Amino acid sequence: MEAPICKNCKIFFGYQDGLCSKCFKESKTKQVVVNEVSNIISCIPNIVEEVKQTPQIRPNSDKCAFCNKKLGPLGFKCKCFSCFCTKHRHPEEHRCTYDHKAEGIRKISEENPLVQAPKFNKL
């Protein structure tokens, strides 16, 4: 008795589920991809629901974030995305969480690359 031919490609002999080894591997990988995609798609509504439930907190730019004093037109915006009065405009005064020192080091290293001259050969 002769072995059955592959149901999918009809070139090779089929063994597992009537498929050759090549088609069998492809069908298994397709099943894995379909399962992963269906798992991802089932999680999307939950994520969207969580995003809708979290309230959007907007910083009040009319008052100082530290002392709650009314600013008027002269409010100082810090790199920590808050507005401050003239008394608390410096990072030390309002306990700023932004790392100004690391940002300065990073900026200087980008603007001034390290230049090394080739060494001279000794005579």
PDB file of C-alpha atoms in Angstrom:
ATOM      1  CA  MET A   1       0.000   0.000   0.000  1.00  0.00           C
ATOM      2  CA  GLU A   2       1.253   3.420  -0.927  1.00  0.00           C
ATOM      3  CA  ALA A   3       1.489   6.314   1.589  1.00  0.00           C
ATOM      4  CA  PRO A   4      -1.107   9.063   1.083  1.00  0.00           C
ATOM      5  CA  ILE A   5      -0.068  12.333  -0.575  1.00  0.00           C
ATOM      6  CA  CYS A   6      -0.160  15.590   1.430  1.00  0.00           C
ATOM      7  CA  LYS A   7      -3.620  17.201   1.465  1.00  0.00           C
ATOM      8  CA  ASN A   8      -2.194  20.713   1.344  1.00  0.00           C
ATOM      9  CA  CYS A   9       0.645  20.824  -1.196  1.00  0.00           C
ATOM     10  CA  LYS A  10       0.015  17.458  -2.968  1.00  0.00           C
ATOM     11  CA  ILE A  11       3.754  17.018  -3.567  1.00  0.00           C
ATOM     12  CA  PHE A  12       5.149  15.103  -0.582  1.00  0.00           C
ATOM     13  CA  PHE A  13       3.793  12.080   1.239  1.00  0.00           C
ATOM     14  CA  GLY A  14       1.517  12.921   4.143  1.00  0.00           C
ATOM     15  CA  TYR A  15       1.956  11.348   7.567  1.00  0.00           C
ATOM     16  CA  GLN A  16       0.515  13.465  10.384  1.00  0.00           C
ATOM     17  CA  ASP A  17      -3.092  14.501   9.791  1.00  0.00           C
ATOM     18  CA  GLY A  18      -2.538  13.784   6.089  1.00  0.00           C
ATOM     19  CA  LEU A  19       0.078  16.578   5.847  1.00  0.00           C
ATOM     20  CA  CYS A  20       3.757  16.430   4.983  1.00  0.00           C
ATOM     21  CA  SER A  21       6.320  17.640   7.536  1.00  0.00           C
ATOM     22  CA  LYS A  22       6.592  21.091   5.917  1.00  0.00           C
ATOM     23  CA  CYS A  23       2.837  21.732   5.805  1.00  0.00           C
ATOM     24  CA  PHE A  24       2.388  20.276   9.307  1.00  0.00           C
ATOM     25  CA  LYS A  25       4.940  22.746  10.769  1.00  0.00           C
ATOM     26  CA  GLU A  26       3.292  25.654   8.936  1.00  0.00           C
ATOM     27  CA  SER A  27      -0.153  24.699  10.230  1.00  0.00           C
ATOM     28  CA  LYS A  28       1.159  24.482  13.809  1.00  0.00           C
ATOM     29  CA  THR A  29       2.818  27.912  13.616  1.00  0.00           C
ATOM     30  CA  LYS A  30      -0.372  29.407  12.161  1.00  0.00           C
ATOM     31  CA  GLN A  31      -2.372  27.962  15.056  1.00  0.00           C
ATOM     32  CA  VAL A  32       0.050  29.453  17.588  1.00  0.00           C
ATOM     33  CA  VAL A  33      -0.114  32.880  15.919  1.00  0.00           C
ATOM     34  CA  VAL A  34      -3.922  32.786  15.784  1.00  0.00           C
ATOM     35  CA  ASN A  35      -4.090  31.866  19.480  1.00  0.00           C
ATOM     36  CA  GLU A  36      -1.718  34.682  20.454  1.00  0.00           C
ATOM     37  CA  VAL A  37      -3.618  37.233  18.378  1.00  0.00           C
ATOM     38  CA  SER A  38      -6.936  36.158  19.880  1.00  0.00           C
ATOM     39  CA  ASN A  39      -5.458  36.519  23.395  1.00  0.00           C
ATOM     40  CA  ILE A  40      -4.205  40.016  22.586  1.00  0.00           C
ATOM     41  CA  ILE A  41      -7.523  41.048  21.051  1.00  0.00           C
ATOM     42  CA  SER A  42      -9.420  39.784  24.095  1.00  0.00           C
ATOM     43  CA  CYS A  43      -7.239  41.979  26.383  1.00  0.00           C
ATOM     44  CA  ILE A  44      -7.758  45.213  24.413  1.00  0.00           C
ATOM     45  CA  PRO A  45     -11.255  46.055  25.796  1.00  0.00           C
ATOM     46  CA  ASN A  46      -9.935  45.704  29.363  1.00  0.00           C
ATOM     47  CA  ILE A  47      -7.074  48.100  28.664  1.00  0.00           C
ATOM     48  CA  VAL A  48      -9.393  50.631  27.002  1.00  0.00           C
ATOM     49  CA  GLU A  49     -11.732  50.376  29.979  1.00  0.00           C
ATOM     50  CA  GLU A  50      -8.869  51.103  32.414  1.00  0.00           C
ATOM     51  CA  VAL A  51      -7.745  54.125  30.417  1.00  0.00           C
ATOM     52  CA  LYS A  52     -11.274  55.543  30.408  1.00  0.00           C
ATOM     53  CA  GLN A  53     -11.604  55.077  34.174  1.00  0.00           C
ATOM     54  CA  THR A  54      -8.389  56.898  35.121  1.00  0.00           C
ATOM     55  CA  PRO A  55      -9.115  60.611  35.502  1.00  0.00           C
ATOM     56  CA  GLN A  56      -6.949  63.047  33.587  1.00  0.00           C
ATOM     57  CA  ILE A  57      -5.148  65.242  36.128  1.00  0.00           C
ATOM     58  CA  ARG A  58      -4.437  68.672  34.708  1.00  0.00           C
ATOM     59  CA  PRO A  59      -2.085  70.888  36.692  1.00  0.00           C
ATOM     60  CA  ASN A  60      -3.605  74.216  37.652  1.00  0.00           C
ATOM     61  CA  SER A  61      -1.391  76.852  36.058  1.00  0.00           C
ATOM     62  CA  ASP A  62      -3.237  79.740  37.771  1.00  0.00           C
ATOM     63  CA  LYS A  63      -1.722  79.007  41.185  1.00  0.00           C
ATOM     64  CA  CYS A  64       1.696  78.115  42.545  1.00  0.00           C
ATOM     65  CA  ALA A  65       2.055  74.349  42.912  1.00  0.00           C
ATOM     66  CA  PHE A  66       3.937  74.777  46.208  1.00  0.00           C
ATOM     67  CA  CYS A  67       2.156  77.543  48.143  1.00  0.00           C
ATOM     68  CA  ASN A  68      -1.108  77.763  46.137  1.00  0.00           C
ATOM     69  CA  LYS A  69      -0.635  81.524  45.654  1.00  0.00           C
ATOM     70  CA  LYS A  70      -2.373  83.110  42.658  1.00  0.00           C
ATOM     71  CA  LEU A  71       0.200  83.708  39.917  1.00  0.00           C
ATOM     72  CA  GLY A  72      -1.365  86.044  37.403  1.00  0.00           C
ATOM     73  CA  PRO A  73       0.558  86.533  34.159  1.00  0.00           C
ATOM     74  CA  LEU A  74       3.961  86.032  35.813  1.00  0.00           C
ATOM     75  CA  GLY A  75       4.125  82.296  36.516  1.00  0.00           C
ATOM     76  CA  PHE A  76       7.374  80.357  36.172  1.00  0.00           C
ATOM     77  CA  LYS A  77       7.132  76.954  34.533  1.00  0.00           C
ATOM     78  CA  CYS A  78       9.631  74.389  35.723  1.00  0.00           C
ATOM     79  CA  LYS A  79      10.907  71.325  33.849  1.00  0.00           C
ATOM     80  CA  CYS A  80       8.837  69.209  36.237  1.00  0.00           C
ATOM     81  CA  PHE A  81       5.747  70.590  34.385  1.00  0.00           C
ATOM     82  CA  SER A  82       4.453  72.748  37.249  1.00  0.00           C
ATOM     83  CA  CYS A  83       4.027  76.507  37.644  1.00  0.00           C
ATOM     84  CA  PHE A  84       5.511  78.422  40.561  1.00  0.00           C
ATOM     85  CA  CYS A  85       5.546  81.923  42.013  1.00  0.00           C
ATOM     86  CA  THR A  86       8.669  84.102  42.190  1.00  0.00           C
ATOM     87  CA  LYS A  87       9.459  82.775  45.667  1.00  0.00           C
ATOM     88  CA  HIS A  88       9.397  79.085  44.650  1.00  0.00           C
ATOM     89  CA  ARG A  89      10.656  79.295  41.057  1.00  0.00           C
ATOM     90  CA  HIS A  90      14.063  77.720  41.791  1.00  0.00           C
ATOM     91  CA  PRO A  91      14.273  73.910  41.961  1.00  0.00           C
ATOM     92  CA  GLU A  92      15.668  73.960  45.504  1.00  0.00           C
ATOM     93  CA  GLU A  93      12.723  76.010  46.749  1.00  0.00           C
ATOM     94  CA  HIS A  94       9.940  73.717  45.527  1.00  0.00           C
ATOM     95  CA  ARG A  95      11.712  70.354  45.988  1.00  0.00           C
ATOM     96  CA  CYS A  96      11.835  69.644  42.268  1.00  0.00           C
ATOM     97  CA  THR A  97      11.936  65.984  41.238  1.00  0.00           C
ATOM     98  CA  TYR A  98      13.551  66.748  37.878  1.00  0.00           C
ATOM     99  CA  ASP A  99      17.269  65.913  37.766  1.00  0.00           C
ATOM    100  CA  HIS A 100      18.792  69.122  36.367  1.00  0.00           C
ATOM    101  CA  LYS A 101      22.373  67.967  36.941  1.00  0.00           C
ATOM    102  CA  ALA A 102      22.013  64.751  34.920  1.00  0.00           C
ATOM    103  CA  GLU A 103      20.227  66.643  32.151  1.00  0.00           C
ATOM    104  CA  GLY A 104      23.071  69.181  32.012  1.00  0.00           C
ATOM    105  CA  ILE A 105      25.693  66.442  31.829  1.00  0.00           C
ATOM    106  CA  ARG A 106      23.771  64.681  29.057  1.00  0.00           C
ATOM    107  CA  LYS A 107      23.333  67.901  27.091  1.00  0.00           C
ATOM    108  CA  ILE A 108      27.024  68.843  27.366  1.00  0.00           C
ATOM    109  CA  SER A 109      28.135  65.369  26.292  1.00  0.00           C
ATOM    110  CA  GLU A 110      25.889  65.582  23.211  1.00  0.00           C
ATOM    111  CA  GLU A 111      27.018  69.068  22.214  1.00  0.00           C
ATOM    112  CA  ASN A 112      30.741  68.566  22.903  1.00  0.00           C
ATOM    113  CA  PRO A 113      31.915  65.158  21.723  1.00  0.00           C
ATOM    114  CA  LEU A 114      35.213  63.848  23.059  1.00  0.00           C
ATOM    115  CA  VAL A 115      38.078  64.690  20.693  1.00  0.00           C
ATOM    116  CA  GLN A 116      41.342  62.821  21.064  1.00  0.00           C
ATOM    117  CA  ALA A 117      44.451  63.629  19.071  1.00  0.00           C
ATOM    118  CA  PRO A 118      46.490  60.711  17.740  1.00  0.00           C
ATOM    119  CA  LYS A 119      49.540  59.903  19.834  1.00  0.00           C
ATOM    120  CA  PHE A 120      52.967  60.892  18.553  1.00  0.00           C
ATOM    121  CA  ASN A 121      55.501  58.189  17.885  1.00  0.00           C
ATOM    122  CA  LYS A 122      58.647  58.461  19.968  1.00  0.00           C
ATOM    123  CA  LEU A 123      61.871  59.113  18.091  1.00  0.00           C
TER     124      LEU A 123
END
